[in-house]
């Protein structure tokens, strides 16, 4: 699935590729080594079909990098110790 995501990112970021002729787009799609149904959906501009195909593909953490890291850091949030101000610190006045 990373190939199709990378290709779609490239198409979105590269104005020449985004405006490429069918032949130019076919070369980019062929280089991405995609499944035939994904290839056809991209080449035909079938957004709904592409979305349906992408939903059926197996996913892993690469789609949302850092998600697991965030969850782990949330678990460790209970360990934070609040800082205490020294007894001789001046009193704060809010305005």
PDB file of C-alpha atoms in Angstrom:
ATOM      1  CA  UNK A   1       0.000   0.000   0.000  1.00  0.00           C
ATOM      2  CA  UNK A   2       2.915   2.362   0.535  1.00  0.00           C
ATOM      3  CA  UNK A   3       3.516   2.403  -3.224  1.00  0.00           C
ATOM      4  CA  UNK A   4       0.053   3.745  -3.988  1.00  0.00           C
ATOM      5  CA  UNK A   5       0.235   6.340  -1.192  1.00  0.00           C
ATOM      6  CA  UNK A   6       3.671   7.488  -2.339  1.00  0.00           C
ATOM      7  CA  UNK A   7       2.456   7.741  -5.938  1.00  0.00           C
ATOM      8  CA  UNK A   8      -0.613   9.761  -4.947  1.00  0.00           C
ATOM      9  CA  UNK A   9       1.582  12.069  -2.858  1.00  0.00           C
ATOM     10  CA  UNK A  10       3.936  12.534  -5.817  1.00  0.00           C
ATOM     11  CA  UNK A  11       1.041  13.328  -8.139  1.00  0.00           C
ATOM     12  CA  UNK A  12      -0.322  15.831  -5.636  1.00  0.00           C
ATOM     13  CA  UNK A  13       3.022  17.542  -5.077  1.00  0.00           C
ATOM     14  CA  UNK A  14       4.366  17.580  -8.639  1.00  0.00           C
ATOM     15  CA  UNK A  15       2.469  19.989 -10.913  1.00  0.00           C
ATOM     16  CA  UNK A  16       4.020  18.450 -14.037  1.00  0.00           C
ATOM     17  CA  UNK A  17       2.855  14.988 -13.039  1.00  0.00           C
ATOM     18  CA  UNK A  18      -0.556  16.285 -11.999  1.00  0.00           C
ATOM     19  CA  UNK A  19      -1.009  17.890 -15.443  1.00  0.00           C
ATOM     20  CA  UNK A  20       0.757  15.082 -17.332  1.00  0.00           C
ATOM     21  CA  UNK A  21      -0.701  13.429 -20.393  1.00  0.00           C
ATOM     22  CA  UNK A  22      -2.183   9.965 -20.063  1.00  0.00           C
ATOM     23  CA  UNK A  23       1.139   8.519 -21.306  1.00  0.00           C
ATOM     24  CA  UNK A  24       3.108  10.412 -18.659  1.00  0.00           C
ATOM     25  CA  UNK A  25       0.740   9.295 -15.927  1.00  0.00           C
ATOM     26  CA  UNK A  26       0.855   5.706 -17.204  1.00  0.00           C
ATOM     27  CA  UNK A  27       4.663   5.717 -16.933  1.00  0.00           C
ATOM     28  CA  UNK A  28       4.487   6.980 -13.337  1.00  0.00           C
ATOM     29  CA  UNK A  29       1.846   4.413 -12.410  1.00  0.00           C
ATOM     30  CA  UNK A  30       3.809   1.589 -14.082  1.00  0.00           C
ATOM     31  CA  UNK A  31       6.924   2.560 -12.143  1.00  0.00           C
ATOM     32  CA  UNK A  32       4.983   2.330  -8.877  1.00  0.00           C
ATOM     33  CA  UNK A  33       4.321  -1.404  -9.324  1.00  0.00           C
ATOM     34  CA  UNK A  34       0.641  -1.255  -8.372  1.00  0.00           C
ATOM     35  CA  UNK A  35      -2.083  -3.857  -8.623  1.00  0.00           C
ATOM     36  CA  UNK A  36      -4.034  -3.604 -11.891  1.00  0.00           C
ATOM     37  CA  UNK A  37      -7.255  -2.421 -10.225  1.00  0.00           C
ATOM     38  CA  UNK A  38      -5.401   0.392  -8.412  1.00  0.00           C
ATOM     39  CA  UNK A  39      -3.611   1.331 -11.609  1.00  0.00           C
ATOM     40  CA  UNK A  40      -6.873   1.567 -13.555  1.00  0.00           C
ATOM     41  CA  UNK A  41      -8.634   3.588 -10.853  1.00  0.00           C
ATOM     42  CA  UNK A  42      -5.804   6.154 -10.836  1.00  0.00           C
ATOM     43  CA  UNK A  43      -5.534   6.350 -14.622  1.00  0.00           C
ATOM     44  CA  UNK A  44      -9.299   6.724 -15.081  1.00  0.00           C
ATOM     45  CA  UNK A  45      -9.595   9.326 -12.319  1.00  0.00           C
ATOM     46  CA  UNK A  46     -12.098   7.140 -10.462  1.00  0.00           C
ATOM     47  CA  UNK A  47     -11.861   8.686  -6.996  1.00  0.00           C
ATOM     48  CA  UNK A  48     -14.695   6.657  -5.462  1.00  0.00           C
ATOM     49  CA  UNK A  49     -13.261   3.419  -6.854  1.00  0.00           C
ATOM     50  CA  UNK A  50      -9.790   4.293  -5.597  1.00  0.00           C
ATOM     51  CA  UNK A  51     -11.125   5.088  -2.131  1.00  0.00           C
ATOM     52  CA  UNK A  52     -12.968   1.772  -2.032  1.00  0.00           C
ATOM     53  CA  UNK A  53      -9.837  -0.107  -3.085  1.00  0.00           C
ATOM     54  CA  UNK A  54      -7.700   1.678  -0.508  1.00  0.00           C
ATOM     55  CA  UNK A  55     -10.142   0.802   2.264  1.00  0.00           C
ATOM     56  CA  UNK A  56      -9.807  -2.898   1.443  1.00  0.00           C
ATOM     57  CA  UNK A  57      -6.010  -2.914   1.542  1.00  0.00           C
ATOM     58  CA  UNK A  58      -4.295  -4.116   4.711  1.00  0.00           C
ATOM     59  CA  UNK A  59      -2.857  -1.274   6.728  1.00  0.00           C
ATOM     60  CA  UNK A  60      -0.090  -0.915   9.230  1.00  0.00           C
ATOM     61  CA  UNK A  61       1.279   1.892  11.358  1.00  0.00           C
ATOM     62  CA  UNK A  62       2.963   3.641   8.444  1.00  0.00           C
ATOM     63  CA  UNK A  63      -0.234   5.538   7.612  1.00  0.00           C
ATOM     64  CA  UNK A  64      -0.200   7.308  10.941  1.00  0.00           C
ATOM     65  CA  UNK A  65       3.424   7.387  12.092  1.00  0.00           C
ATOM     66  CA  UNK A  66       3.902   8.262  15.717  1.00  0.00           C
ATOM     67  CA  UNK A  67       0.369   7.211  16.733  1.00  0.00           C
ATOM     68  CA  UNK A  68       1.711   4.389  18.886  1.00  0.00           C
ATOM     69  CA  UNK A  69       4.305   6.739  20.374  1.00  0.00           C
ATOM     70  CA  UNK A  70       1.571   9.208  21.360  1.00  0.00           C
ATOM     71  CA  UNK A  71      -0.449   6.476  23.046  1.00  0.00           C
ATOM     72  CA  UNK A  72       2.593   5.297  24.987  1.00  0.00           C
ATOM     73  CA  UNK A  73       3.424   8.826  26.127  1.00  0.00           C
ATOM     74  CA  UNK A  74      -0.178   9.325  27.256  1.00  0.00           C
ATOM     75  CA  UNK A  75       0.143   6.237  29.434  1.00  0.00           C
ATOM     76  CA  UNK A  76       3.266   7.675  31.033  1.00  0.00           C
ATOM     77  CA  UNK A  77       1.653  11.060  31.754  1.00  0.00           C
ATOM     78  CA  UNK A  78       0.611   9.882  35.229  1.00  0.00           C
ATOM     79  CA  UNK A  79       4.248   9.839  36.273  1.00  0.00           C
ATOM     80  CA  UNK A  80       4.703  13.605  35.969  1.00  0.00           C
ATOM     81  CA  UNK A  81       5.546  15.297  39.228  1.00  0.00           C
ATOM     82  CA  UNK A  82       4.331  18.873  39.637  1.00  0.00           C
ATOM     83  CA  UNK A  83       7.027  21.426  40.384  1.00  0.00           C
ATOM     84  CA  UNK A  84       6.819  23.089  43.743  1.00  0.00           C
ATOM     85  CA  UNK A  85       7.736  26.709  44.205  1.00  0.00           C
ATOM     86  CA  UNK A  86      10.286  27.466  46.916  1.00  0.00           C
ATOM     87  CA  UNK A  87       8.820  28.678  50.195  1.00  0.00           C
ATOM     88  CA  UNK A  88      10.590  32.045  49.882  1.00  0.00           C
ATOM     89  CA  UNK A  89       9.269  32.719  46.349  1.00  0.00           C
ATOM     90  CA  UNK A  90       7.359  35.983  45.930  1.00  0.00           C
ATOM     91  CA  UNK A  91       3.602  35.722  45.698  1.00  0.00           C
ATOM     92  CA  UNK A  92       2.198  35.912  42.178  1.00  0.00           C
ATOM     93  CA  UNK A  93      -0.333  38.594  41.423  1.00  0.00           C
ATOM     94  CA  UNK A  94      -2.656  38.041  38.469  1.00  0.00           C
ATOM     95  CA  UNK A  95      -3.823  41.124  36.601  1.00  0.00           C
TER      96      UNK A  95
END
